[in-house]
Amino acid sequence: MTNVSITDAKDVREQIDPDAAVVPVRHWGRLLLSVVVALLVLQVFWSFATNPFIHWEVVASFLLAPTILKGLLATLEISVIAVVLSTVIAVVVAVMRMSKSVVLSTVAFGYVFVFRGIPLIVLLILVGNIGLFMKQVSLGIPFTDITFFSAPTNRIFTPFVASIIGLSLCASAYMSEIVRGGLLSIGRGQYQAAMALGMDGRQTLRYILLPQAMRVIVPPMGNEFITTIKMSALVAVIAGGDLLTVAQSISGVNYRTIEMLFVATFWYLAVVAASSIIQHFVERFTAEK
Amino acid sequence: MSEKREEMQNPVVEINGVNKSYGHHQVLYDIDLTVDRGETVCVIGPSGSGKSTLLRCINFLEEIDAGQIWVNDTLIGYRVANGRLHEMREREACKQRVDIGMVFQHFNLFPHMTALQNITLSPVLNKGVPKAEARAHGLELLERVGLKGRENHYPSQLSGGQQQRVAIARALAMKPFLMLFDEPTSALDPELVGEVLSVMRDLAKSGSMTLIVVTHEIGFAREVGDRVVFMDEGRVVEIGPPEKLLDSPKEERTKAFLSAVL
């Protein structure tokens, strides 16, 4: 480096070659770090790949096994139905919570309090074993003999159904707070403009509030969707028939516990990657005009 | 009151003894005001004088604590049955607002809709106008406010003055008989005020529309207003034709305000 004093500044100006390319700053630290990281990653891979206790050929042979794919399908079904169901419930609960009616807002508050408070695994076990303390599911007028519909609990609450209900109860409680946050983010002026145009509460929600709230709601909702997909693995505790359930039941037979977990891990990552891509496009669609 | 008042049969707006408080803070005291059909009334006064609140009460965006507001001989916000007042259901209040247009200080356009969608939404939903007809009328209105060709622009792509003109077109699309303007030019850059005022001037001159304009534009009030109302501290201090009220006010408070703003 040269120290440029005022007297020789003129010489320096003349020295500059206007045609030469600018020399960029070299980030030696970054280069070094990338080498270190690459080595560490390689080492992790190497130790897994050469680990004598992991039989990769078993992982490979089960990756596309029909039983595994059936479990994967069940996981997808449970997740998608739970996500759709809980989104609908979330919007309803969020709107109830914001209602002027004290009854509705209290019910919504209670719903969020209870289902956000119970650990998901406890909730799943409870719903999965509901047949133990409720023998019949019936719909009628309380404290009378009038019933419209009645069936044995175990026929309705199959592990599959119980998984969806348990996941939806939990996810919808979280999501309703996200939706409420989105609705609260919209300025009072929008409500007033809608009111002044003679629109009622339902129209205002549908045409003015929800479309605008979407922009705020979508990113954290994407998070919730991915969380729900991963949480669906917990339904293995009530034998929900999902990916983890089948992976564990196979390892119960062939004792390849670790290998079967790798199979499950592969598919979970694949599903989450796919939903991240979908989320990216949905966000772009709802982005500000 | 002016002589004009006696010739007219039924006023469009009749405000009788209206009081309103927010908690312990009273913002309107015994307001009496009558507005005739086709008239343009400008309401001026210092900020916090209750002008905007009064305007919001007329289309029941705010409830009043005492008094009555009649619009087109219909009581606003209440039903009369067996000599008693009954609070209105939200749905009924919505029906009343359909025929009263309102323009806000901050435009309040719907940012996720184009200019034309903003205009056609409520006529289609609440007046049963067929979509094609609403669209044609919307384009007509945009042309009338000088925004031909901007129908597919989103509010964020329009200047403040253009947004406010879309907001006026949106209110007009409901074919109201009464238009309420709540400081329509206060949030605009100075060079954009003129275009909005000129749209309002045309509206006032058309004669068929009744306008109540809360404004700080004394020049506009003088030129377009049939009468000017001066409000201060929640009270109507003085009402009169613009030349009288603005040039030779009777009340001290009016004088003080005018000498401060002119």
PDB file of C-alpha atoms in Angstrom, chain A:
ATOM      1  CA  MET A   1       0.000   0.000   0.000  1.00  0.00           C
ATOM      2  CA  THR A   2       1.124   3.534  -0.688  1.00  0.00           C
ATOM      3  CA  ASN A   3       0.605   6.538   1.497  1.00  0.00           C
ATOM      4  CA  VAL A   4      -0.686   9.361  -0.639  1.00  0.00           C
ATOM      5  CA  SER A   5       0.109  12.863   0.567  1.00  0.00           C
ATOM      6  CA  ILE A   6      -1.522  15.955  -0.924  1.00  0.00           C
ATOM      7  CA  THR A   7       1.590  16.875  -2.923  1.00  0.00           C
ATOM      8  CA  ASP A   8       1.845  13.677  -4.914  1.00  0.00           C
ATOM      9  CA  ALA A   9      -1.946  13.135  -5.334  1.00  0.00           C
ATOM     10  CA  LYS A  10      -1.614  14.455  -8.861  1.00  0.00           C
ATOM     11  CA  ASP A  11       0.947  11.797  -9.735  1.00  0.00           C
ATOM     12  CA  VAL A  12      -1.390   9.085  -8.479  1.00  0.00           C
ATOM     13  CA  ARG A  13      -4.207  10.343 -10.683  1.00  0.00           C
ATOM     14  CA  GLU A  14      -1.974  10.093 -13.665  1.00  0.00           C
ATOM     15  CA  GLN A  15      -0.904   6.583 -12.672  1.00  0.00           C
ATOM     16  CA  ILE A  16      -4.481   5.174 -12.874  1.00  0.00           C
ATOM     17  CA  ASP A  17      -4.951   2.964 -15.882  1.00  0.00           C
ATOM     18  CA  PRO A  18      -8.642   3.552 -16.866  1.00  0.00           C
ATOM     19  CA  ASP A  19      -8.800   0.327 -18.874  1.00  0.00           C
ATOM     20  CA  ALA A  20      -7.568  -2.059 -16.167  1.00  0.00           C
ATOM     21  CA  ALA A  21     -10.167  -4.123 -14.269  1.00  0.00           C
ATOM     22  CA  VAL A  22     -10.801  -3.242 -10.597  1.00  0.00           C
ATOM     23  CA  VAL A  23      -9.060  -5.672  -8.231  1.00  0.00           C
ATOM     24  CA  PRO A  24     -11.748  -7.104  -5.890  1.00  0.00           C
ATOM     25  CA  VAL A  25     -11.209  -7.587  -2.151  1.00  0.00           C
ATOM     26  CA  ARG A  26     -10.081 -11.154  -1.419  1.00  0.00           C
ATOM     27  CA  HIS A  27     -12.002 -12.772   1.463  1.00  0.00           C
ATOM     28  CA  TRP A  28      -9.323 -15.191   2.673  1.00  0.00           C
ATOM     29  CA  GLY A  29     -11.323 -16.011   5.827  1.00  0.00           C
ATOM     30  CA  ARG A  30     -14.317 -17.184   3.779  1.00  0.00           C
ATOM     31  CA  LEU A  31     -12.143 -19.385   1.616  1.00  0.00           C
ATOM     32  CA  LEU A  32     -10.579 -20.975   4.665  1.00  0.00           C
ATOM     33  CA  LEU A  33     -13.958 -21.488   6.317  1.00  0.00           C
ATOM     34  CA  SER A  34     -15.427 -23.168   3.249  1.00  0.00           C
ATOM     35  CA  VAL A  35     -12.540 -25.635   3.188  1.00  0.00           C
ATOM     36  CA  VAL A  36     -13.059 -26.443   6.901  1.00  0.00           C
ATOM     37  CA  VAL A  37     -16.831 -26.886   6.443  1.00  0.00           C
ATOM     38  CA  ALA A  38     -16.321 -29.091   3.391  1.00  0.00           C
ATOM     39  CA  LEU A  39     -13.931 -31.302   5.340  1.00  0.00           C
ATOM     40  CA  LEU A  40     -16.345 -31.609   8.275  1.00  0.00           C
ATOM     41  CA  VAL A  41     -19.288 -32.519   6.023  1.00  0.00           C
ATOM     42  CA  LEU A  42     -17.155 -35.031   4.183  1.00  0.00           C
ATOM     43  CA  GLN A  43     -16.089 -36.586   7.457  1.00  0.00           C
ATOM     44  CA  VAL A  44     -19.682 -36.940   8.668  1.00  0.00           C
ATOM     45  CA  PHE A  45     -20.684 -38.532   5.372  1.00  0.00           C
ATOM     46  CA  TRP A  46     -17.678 -40.809   5.423  1.00  0.00           C
ATOM     47  CA  SER A  47     -18.314 -41.988   8.954  1.00  0.00           C
ATOM     48  CA  PHE A  48     -21.925 -42.806   8.088  1.00  0.00           C
ATOM     49  CA  ALA A  49     -21.088 -44.411   4.781  1.00  0.00           C
ATOM     50  CA  THR A  50     -18.352 -46.640   6.142  1.00  0.00           C
ATOM     51  CA  ASN A  51     -20.049 -47.386   9.464  1.00  0.00           C
ATOM     52  CA  PRO A  52     -20.000 -51.198   9.785  1.00  0.00           C
ATOM     53  CA  PHE A  53     -23.228 -51.208  11.846  1.00  0.00           C
ATOM     54  CA  ILE A  54     -25.318 -49.533   9.132  1.00  0.00           C
ATOM     55  CA  HIS A  55     -26.309 -51.772   6.249  1.00  0.00           C
ATOM     56  CA  TRP A  56     -26.917 -49.315   3.437  1.00  0.00           C
ATOM     57  CA  GLU A  57     -28.035 -52.079   1.088  1.00  0.00           C
ATOM     58  CA  VAL A  58     -30.948 -52.695   3.487  1.00  0.00           C
ATOM     59  CA  VAL A  59     -31.818 -48.977   3.431  1.00  0.00           C
ATOM     60  CA  ALA A  60     -31.742 -49.054  -0.373  1.00  0.00           C
ATOM     61  CA  SER A  61     -33.871 -52.174  -0.622  1.00  0.00           C
ATOM     62  CA  PHE A  62     -36.620 -50.771   1.616  1.00  0.00           C
ATOM     63  CA  LEU A  63     -36.650 -47.233   0.195  1.00  0.00           C
ATOM     64  CA  LEU A  64     -39.240 -48.126  -2.428  1.00  0.00           C
ATOM     65  CA  ALA A  65     -40.777 -51.129  -0.673  1.00  0.00           C
ATOM     66  CA  PRO A  66     -44.591 -51.236  -1.110  1.00  0.00           C
ATOM     67  CA  THR A  67     -45.176 -51.231   2.674  1.00  0.00           C
ATOM     68  CA  ILE A  68     -43.031 -48.116   3.114  1.00  0.00           C
ATOM     69  CA  LEU A  69     -44.745 -46.360   0.217  1.00  0.00           C
ATOM     70  CA  LYS A  70     -48.113 -47.258   1.734  1.00  0.00           C
ATOM     71  CA  GLY A  71     -46.964 -45.688   5.001  1.00  0.00           C
ATOM     72  CA  LEU A  72     -45.720 -42.644   3.119  1.00  0.00           C
ATOM     73  CA  LEU A  73     -49.109 -42.328   1.437  1.00  0.00           C
ATOM     74  CA  ALA A  74     -50.830 -42.541   4.840  1.00  0.00           C
ATOM     75  CA  THR A  75     -48.518 -39.834   6.206  1.00  0.00           C
ATOM     76  CA  LEU A  76     -49.355 -37.622   3.232  1.00  0.00           C
ATOM     77  CA  GLU A  77     -53.081 -38.285   3.634  1.00  0.00           C
ATOM     78  CA  ILE A  78     -53.046 -37.605   7.364  1.00  0.00           C
ATOM     79  CA  SER A  79     -50.968 -34.434   6.940  1.00  0.00           C
ATOM     80  CA  VAL A  80     -52.911 -32.972   4.031  1.00  0.00           C
ATOM     81  CA  ILE A  81     -56.332 -33.655   5.578  1.00  0.00           C
ATOM     82  CA  ALA A  82     -55.151 -32.344   8.960  1.00  0.00           C
ATOM     83  CA  VAL A  83     -53.658 -29.216   7.383  1.00  0.00           C
ATOM     84  CA  VAL A  84     -56.804 -28.440   5.355  1.00  0.00           C
ATOM     85  CA  LEU A  85     -59.099 -29.171   8.292  1.00  0.00           C
ATOM     86  CA  SER A  86     -57.056 -27.113  10.738  1.00  0.00           C
ATOM     87  CA  THR A  87     -56.810 -24.162   8.340  1.00  0.00           C
ATOM     88  CA  VAL A  88     -60.605 -24.054   8.123  1.00  0.00           C
ATOM     89  CA  ILE A  89     -60.989 -24.410  11.896  1.00  0.00           C
ATOM     90  CA  ALA A  90     -58.261 -21.783  12.421  1.00  0.00           C
ATOM     91  CA  VAL A  91     -60.097 -19.158  10.344  1.00  0.00           C
ATOM     92  CA  VAL A  92     -63.378 -19.882  12.137  1.00  0.00           C
ATOM     93  CA  VAL A  93     -61.762 -19.751  15.594  1.00  0.00           C
ATOM     94  CA  ALA A  94     -59.826 -16.552  14.751  1.00  0.00           C
ATOM     95  CA  VAL A  95     -62.988 -14.809  13.553  1.00  0.00           C
ATOM     96  CA  MET A  96     -64.889 -16.039  16.630  1.00  0.00           C
ATOM     97  CA  ARG A  97     -62.113 -14.723  18.854  1.00  0.00           C
ATOM     98  CA  MET A  98     -62.440 -11.284  17.274  1.00  0.00           C
ATOM     99  CA  SER A  99     -66.247 -11.311  17.435  1.00  0.00           C
ATOM    100  CA  LYS A 100     -68.119  -8.702  19.454  1.00  0.00           C
ATOM    101  CA  SER A 101     -70.130 -11.570  20.966  1.00  0.00           C
ATOM    102  CA  VAL A 102     -68.637 -12.434  24.356  1.00  0.00           C
ATOM    103  CA  VAL A 103     -69.891 -16.032  24.062  1.00  0.00           C
ATOM    104  CA  LEU A 104     -68.110 -16.632  20.755  1.00  0.00           C
ATOM    105  CA  SER A 105     -64.854 -14.968  21.763  1.00  0.00           C
ATOM    106  CA  THR A 106     -64.762 -16.841  25.084  1.00  0.00           C
ATOM    107  CA  VAL A 107     -65.386 -20.187  23.381  1.00  0.00           C
ATOM    108  CA  ALA A 108     -62.573 -19.411  20.915  1.00  0.00           C
ATOM    109  CA  PHE A 109     -60.258 -18.363  23.724  1.00  0.00           C
ATOM    110  CA  GLY A 110     -61.010 -21.618  25.576  1.00  0.00           C
ATOM    111  CA  TYR A 111     -60.396 -23.690  22.445  1.00  0.00           C
ATOM    112  CA  VAL A 112     -56.985 -22.119  21.862  1.00  0.00           C
ATOM    113  CA  PHE A 113     -56.097 -22.358  25.554  1.00  0.00           C
ATOM    114  CA  VAL A 114     -56.936 -26.065  25.820  1.00  0.00           C
ATOM    115  CA  PHE A 115     -55.528 -27.369  22.547  1.00  0.00           C
ATOM    116  CA  ARG A 116     -52.416 -25.234  22.580  1.00  0.00           C
ATOM    117  CA  GLY A 117     -51.835 -26.274  26.162  1.00  0.00           C
ATOM    118  CA  ILE A 118     -52.065 -30.073  25.827  1.00  0.00           C
ATOM    119  CA  PRO A 119     -48.850 -31.668  24.514  1.00  0.00           C
ATOM    120  CA  LEU A 120     -49.595 -33.197  21.125  1.00  0.00           C
ATOM    121  CA  ILE A 121     -48.462 -36.674  22.144  1.00  0.00           C
ATOM    122  CA  VAL A 122     -50.848 -36.617  25.145  1.00  0.00           C
ATOM    123  CA  LEU A 123     -53.659 -35.362  22.933  1.00  0.00           C
ATOM    124  CA  LEU A 124     -53.000 -38.111  20.359  1.00  0.00           C
ATOM    125  CA  ILE A 125     -52.995 -40.866  22.971  1.00  0.00           C
ATOM    126  CA  LEU A 126     -56.213 -39.472  24.475  1.00  0.00           C
ATOM    127  CA  VAL A 127     -58.019 -39.228  21.135  1.00  0.00           C
ATOM    128  CA  GLY A 128     -56.599 -42.581  20.011  1.00  0.00           C
ATOM    129  CA  ASN A 129     -57.965 -44.259  23.127  1.00  0.00           C
ATOM    130  CA  ILE A 130     -61.219 -42.368  23.314  1.00  0.00           C
ATOM    131  CA  GLY A 131     -63.059 -45.678  22.963  1.00  0.00           C
ATOM    132  CA  LEU A 132     -61.857 -46.584  26.473  1.00  0.00           C
ATOM    133  CA  PHE A 133     -64.054 -43.979  28.129  1.00  0.00           C
ATOM    134  CA  MET A 134     -66.684 -43.167  25.503  1.00  0.00           C
ATOM    135  CA  LYS A 135     -68.338 -46.275  24.172  1.00  0.00           C
ATOM    136  CA  GLN A 136     -70.831 -44.529  21.904  1.00  0.00           C
ATOM    137  CA  VAL A 137     -70.590 -41.406  19.774  1.00  0.00           C
ATOM    138  CA  SER A 138     -74.003 -39.783  19.535  1.00  0.00           C
ATOM    139  CA  LEU A 139     -75.488 -36.506  18.480  1.00  0.00           C
ATOM    140  CA  GLY A 140     -78.697 -35.342  20.087  1.00  0.00           C
ATOM    141  CA  ILE A 141     -80.246 -32.822  22.424  1.00  0.00           C
ATOM    142  CA  PRO A 142     -78.500 -32.933  25.807  1.00  0.00           C
ATOM    143  CA  PHE A 143     -80.478 -34.264  28.791  1.00  0.00           C
ATOM    144  CA  THR A 144     -83.232 -35.646  26.556  1.00  0.00           C
ATOM    145  CA  ASP A 145     -83.746 -38.963  24.815  1.00  0.00           C
ATOM    146  CA  ILE A 146     -83.665 -37.362  21.392  1.00  0.00           C
ATOM    147  CA  THR A 147     -80.699 -38.565  19.324  1.00  0.00           C
ATOM    148  CA  PHE A 148     -80.130 -37.972  15.648  1.00  0.00           C
ATOM    149  CA  PHE A 149     -77.193 -40.260  15.229  1.00  0.00           C
ATOM    150  CA  SER A 150     -75.307 -42.796  17.267  1.00  0.00           C
ATOM    151  CA  ALA A 151     -72.478 -45.252  16.581  1.00  0.00           C
ATOM    152  CA  PRO A 152     -69.879 -47.220  18.522  1.00  0.00           C
ATOM    153  CA  THR A 153     -66.799 -45.075  19.102  1.00  0.00           C
ATOM    154  CA  ASN A 154     -64.338 -47.660  17.862  1.00  0.00           C
ATOM    155  CA  ARG A 155     -66.036 -47.876  14.490  1.00  0.00           C
ATOM    156  CA  ILE A 156     -65.628 -44.124  13.890  1.00  0.00           C
ATOM    157  CA  PHE A 157     -62.381 -43.379  15.691  1.00  0.00           C
ATOM    158  CA  THR A 158     -60.041 -45.642  13.759  1.00  0.00           C
ATOM    159  CA  PRO A 159     -56.349 -44.862  14.380  1.00  0.00           C
ATOM    160  CA  PHE A 160     -56.327 -43.033  11.038  1.00  0.00           C
ATOM    161  CA  VAL A 161     -59.272 -40.795  11.985  1.00  0.00           C
ATOM    162  CA  ALA A 162     -57.970 -40.280  15.522  1.00  0.00           C
ATOM    163  CA  SER A 163     -54.604 -39.177  14.085  1.00  0.00           C
ATOM    164  CA  ILE A 164     -56.233 -36.583  11.867  1.00  0.00           C
ATOM    165  CA  ILE A 165     -58.443 -35.275  14.682  1.00  0.00           C
ATOM    166  CA  GLY A 166     -55.589 -35.065  17.175  1.00  0.00           C
ATOM    167  CA  LEU A 167     -53.281 -33.263  14.758  1.00  0.00           C
ATOM    168  CA  SER A 168     -56.035 -30.896  13.607  1.00  0.00           C
ATOM    169  CA  LEU A 169     -57.042 -29.906  17.140  1.00  0.00           C
ATOM    170  CA  CYS A 170     -53.469 -29.003  17.984  1.00  0.00           C
ATOM    171  CA  ALA A 171     -52.479 -27.340  14.692  1.00  0.00           C
ATOM    172  CA  SER A 172     -55.692 -25.326  14.402  1.00  0.00           C
ATOM    173  CA  ALA A 173     -55.140 -23.781  17.832  1.00  0.00           C
ATOM    174  CA  TYR A 174     -51.737 -22.481  16.749  1.00  0.00           C
ATOM    175  CA  MET A 175     -52.916 -21.477  13.284  1.00  0.00           C
ATOM    176  CA  SER A 176     -55.894 -19.531  14.617  1.00  0.00           C
ATOM    177  CA  GLU A 177     -53.485 -17.209  16.383  1.00  0.00           C
ATOM    178  CA  ILE A 178     -51.587 -16.725  13.126  1.00  0.00           C
ATOM    179  CA  VAL A 179     -54.817 -15.927  11.283  1.00  0.00           C
ATOM    180  CA  ARG A 180     -55.890 -13.554  14.055  1.00  0.00           C
ATOM    181  CA  GLY A 181     -52.541 -11.783  13.821  1.00  0.00           C
ATOM    182  CA  GLY A 182     -53.033 -11.413  10.077  1.00  0.00           C
ATOM    183  CA  LEU A 183     -56.525  -9.976  10.507  1.00  0.00           C
ATOM    184  CA  LEU A 184     -55.306  -7.572  13.204  1.00  0.00           C
ATOM    185  CA  SER A 185     -52.582  -6.307  10.865  1.00  0.00           C
ATOM    186  CA  ILE A 186     -55.169  -4.650   8.627  1.00  0.00           C
ATOM    187  CA  GLY A 187     -55.832  -0.987   9.346  1.00  0.00           C
ATOM    188  CA  ARG A 188     -59.108   0.392  10.678  1.00  0.00           C
ATOM    189  CA  GLY A 189     -59.519   2.422   7.495  1.00  0.00           C
ATOM    190  CA  GLN A 190     -60.251  -0.745   5.522  1.00  0.00           C
ATOM    191  CA  TYR A 191     -63.099  -1.742   7.864  1.00  0.00           C
ATOM    192  CA  GLN A 192     -64.512   1.768   7.720  1.00  0.00           C
ATOM    193  CA  ALA A 193     -64.324   1.959   3.937  1.00  0.00           C
ATOM    194  CA  ALA A 194     -66.092  -1.393   3.658  1.00  0.00           C
ATOM    195  CA  MET A 195     -68.752  -0.308   6.162  1.00  0.00           C
ATOM    196  CA  ALA A 196     -69.274   2.997   4.363  1.00  0.00           C
ATOM    197  CA  LEU A 197     -69.924   1.046   1.157  1.00  0.00           C
ATOM    198  CA  GLY A 198     -72.685  -0.840   2.953  1.00  0.00           C
ATOM    199  CA  MET A 199     -70.804  -4.126   3.207  1.00  0.00           C
ATOM    200  CA  ASP A 200     -71.699  -6.363   6.145  1.00  0.00           C
ATOM    201  CA  GLY A 201     -69.278  -8.238   8.387  1.00  0.00           C
ATOM    202  CA  ARG A 202     -69.268 -11.410   6.314  1.00  0.00           C
ATOM    203  CA  GLN A 203     -68.601  -9.590   3.034  1.00  0.00           C
ATOM    204  CA  THR A 204     -65.884  -7.482   4.641  1.00  0.00           C
ATOM    205  CA  LEU A 205     -64.141 -10.607   5.912  1.00  0.00           C
ATOM    206  CA  ARG A 206     -64.353 -12.449   2.623  1.00  0.00           C
ATOM    207  CA  TYR A 207     -63.545  -9.694   0.137  1.00  0.00           C
ATOM    208  CA  ILE A 208     -61.467  -7.203   2.125  1.00  0.00           C
ATOM    209  CA  LEU A 209     -59.853  -8.683   5.229  1.00  0.00           C
ATOM    210  CA  LEU A 210     -58.884 -12.277   4.373  1.00  0.00           C
ATOM    211  CA  PRO A 211     -57.334 -11.531   0.962  1.00  0.00           C
ATOM    212  CA  GLN A 212     -55.133  -8.853   2.523  1.00  0.00           C
ATOM    213  CA  ALA A 213     -54.343 -10.913   5.614  1.00  0.00           C
ATOM    214  CA  MET A 214     -53.090 -13.736   3.367  1.00  0.00           C
ATOM    215  CA  ARG A 215     -49.836 -11.896   2.725  1.00  0.00           C
ATOM    216  CA  VAL A 216     -49.083 -11.815   6.453  1.00  0.00           C
ATOM    217  CA  ILE A 217     -50.521 -15.262   7.140  1.00  0.00           C
ATOM    218  CA  VAL A 218     -48.869 -17.366   4.420  1.00  0.00           C
ATOM    219  CA  PRO A 219     -45.214 -17.440   5.600  1.00  0.00           C
ATOM    220  CA  PRO A 220     -45.929 -18.551   9.211  1.00  0.00           C
ATOM    221  CA  MET A 221     -48.696 -20.850   7.930  1.00  0.00           C
ATOM    222  CA  GLY A 222     -46.135 -22.570   5.692  1.00  0.00           C
ATOM    223  CA  ASN A 223     -44.115 -23.161   8.824  1.00  0.00           C
ATOM    224  CA  GLU A 224     -47.173 -24.636  10.548  1.00  0.00           C
ATOM    225  CA  PHE A 225     -47.839 -26.925   7.566  1.00  0.00           C
ATOM    226  CA  ILE A 226     -44.308 -28.298   7.691  1.00  0.00           C
ATOM    227  CA  THR A 227     -44.523 -28.671  11.469  1.00  0.00           C
ATOM    228  CA  THR A 228     -47.776 -30.588  11.067  1.00  0.00           C
ATOM    229  CA  ILE A 229     -46.229 -32.935   8.506  1.00  0.00           C
ATOM    230  CA  LYS A 230     -43.382 -33.694  10.895  1.00  0.00           C
ATOM    231  CA  MET A 231     -45.684 -33.934  13.912  1.00  0.00           C
ATOM    232  CA  SER A 232     -47.659 -36.562  12.003  1.00  0.00           C
ATOM    233  CA  ALA A 233     -44.827 -38.951  12.911  1.00  0.00           C
ATOM    234  CA  LEU A 234     -46.145 -38.820  16.483  1.00  0.00           C
ATOM    235  CA  VAL A 235     -49.265 -40.707  15.439  1.00  0.00           C
ATOM    236  CA  ALA A 236     -47.041 -43.809  15.462  1.00  0.00           C
ATOM    237  CA  VAL A 237     -47.839 -43.932  19.212  1.00  0.00           C
ATOM    238  CA  ILE A 238     -51.443 -44.839  18.368  1.00  0.00           C
ATOM    239  CA  ALA A 239     -50.403 -46.954  15.372  1.00  0.00           C
ATOM    240  CA  GLY A 240     -51.751 -44.406  12.923  1.00  0.00           C
ATOM    241  CA  GLY A 241     -50.439 -46.479  10.003  1.00  0.00           C
ATOM    242  CA  ASP A 242     -48.154 -43.663   8.889  1.00  0.00           C
ATOM    243  CA  LEU A 243     -44.596 -43.820   7.577  1.00  0.00           C
ATOM    244  CA  LEU A 244     -42.960 -44.112  11.019  1.00  0.00           C
ATOM    245  CA  THR A 245     -45.511 -46.736  12.130  1.00  0.00           C
ATOM    246  CA  VAL A 246     -44.711 -49.017   9.175  1.00  0.00           C
ATOM    247  CA  ALA A 247     -40.962 -48.357   9.432  1.00  0.00           C
ATOM    248  CA  GLN A 248     -41.013 -49.401  13.082  1.00  0.00           C
ATOM    249  CA  SER A 249     -43.180 -52.418  12.451  1.00  0.00           C
ATOM    250  CA  ILE A 250     -40.747 -53.624   9.768  1.00  0.00           C
ATOM    251  CA  SER A 251     -37.791 -53.145  12.121  1.00  0.00           C
ATOM    252  CA  GLY A 252     -39.760 -55.096  14.736  1.00  0.00           C
ATOM    253  CA  VAL A 253     -39.479 -58.047  12.354  1.00  0.00           C
ATOM    254  CA  ASN A 254     -36.025 -57.660  10.771  1.00  0.00           C
ATOM    255  CA  TYR A 255     -34.300 -55.861  13.672  1.00  0.00           C
ATOM    256  CA  ARG A 256     -32.851 -53.271  11.269  1.00  0.00           C
ATOM    257  CA  THR A 257     -33.977 -50.359  13.492  1.00  0.00           C
ATOM    258  CA  ILE A 258     -31.440 -47.772  12.333  1.00  0.00           C
ATOM    259  CA  GLU A 259     -31.793 -48.650   8.672  1.00  0.00           C
ATOM    260  CA  MET A 260     -35.583 -48.301   8.808  1.00  0.00           C
ATOM    261  CA  LEU A 261     -35.224 -44.915  10.551  1.00  0.00           C
ATOM    262  CA  PHE A 262     -32.977 -43.784   7.698  1.00  0.00           C
ATOM    263  CA  VAL A 263     -35.645 -44.847   5.210  1.00  0.00           C
ATOM    264  CA  ALA A 264     -38.227 -42.802   7.111  1.00  0.00           C
ATOM    265  CA  THR A 265     -35.832 -39.846   7.421  1.00  0.00           C
ATOM    266  CA  PHE A 266     -35.247 -39.833   3.682  1.00  0.00           C
ATOM    267  CA  TRP A 267     -38.950 -39.612   2.926  1.00  0.00           C
ATOM    268  CA  TYR A 268     -39.695 -36.999   5.593  1.00  0.00           C
ATOM    269  CA  LEU A 269     -36.983 -34.754   4.165  1.00  0.00           C
ATOM    270  CA  ALA A 270     -38.321 -35.317   0.653  1.00  0.00           C
ATOM    271  CA  VAL A 271     -41.874 -34.382   1.690  1.00  0.00           C
ATOM    272  CA  VAL A 272     -40.695 -31.272   3.587  1.00  0.00           C
ATOM    273  CA  ALA A 273     -38.560 -30.204   0.624  1.00  0.00           C
ATOM    274  CA  ALA A 274     -41.559 -30.577  -1.678  1.00  0.00           C
ATOM    275  CA  SER A 275     -43.782 -28.508   0.613  1.00  0.00           C
ATOM    276  CA  SER A 276     -41.119 -25.800   0.923  1.00  0.00           C
ATOM    277  CA  ILE A 277     -41.171 -25.461  -2.840  1.00  0.00           C
ATOM    278  CA  ILE A 278     -44.967 -25.244  -2.836  1.00  0.00           C
ATOM    279  CA  GLN A 279     -44.805 -22.626  -0.071  1.00  0.00           C
ATOM    280  CA  HIS A 280     -42.373 -20.570  -2.145  1.00  0.00           C
ATOM    281  CA  PHE A 281     -44.843 -20.404  -5.024  1.00  0.00           C
ATOM    282  CA  VAL A 282     -47.833 -19.663  -2.799  1.00  0.00           C
ATOM    283  CA  GLU A 283     -45.908 -16.775  -1.233  1.00  0.00           C
ATOM    284  CA  ARG A 284     -45.057 -15.403  -4.616  1.00  0.00           C
ATOM    285  CA  PHE A 285     -48.727 -15.637  -5.583  1.00  0.00           C
ATOM    286  CA  THR A 286     -49.948 -13.733  -2.522  1.00  0.00           C
ATOM    287  CA  ALA A 287     -47.110 -11.181  -2.578  1.00  0.00           C
ATOM    288  CA  GLU A 288     -48.029  -7.522  -2.649  1.00  0.00           C
ATOM    289  CA  LYS A 289     -49.454  -6.253  -5.872  1.00  0.00           C
TER     290      LYS A 289
END
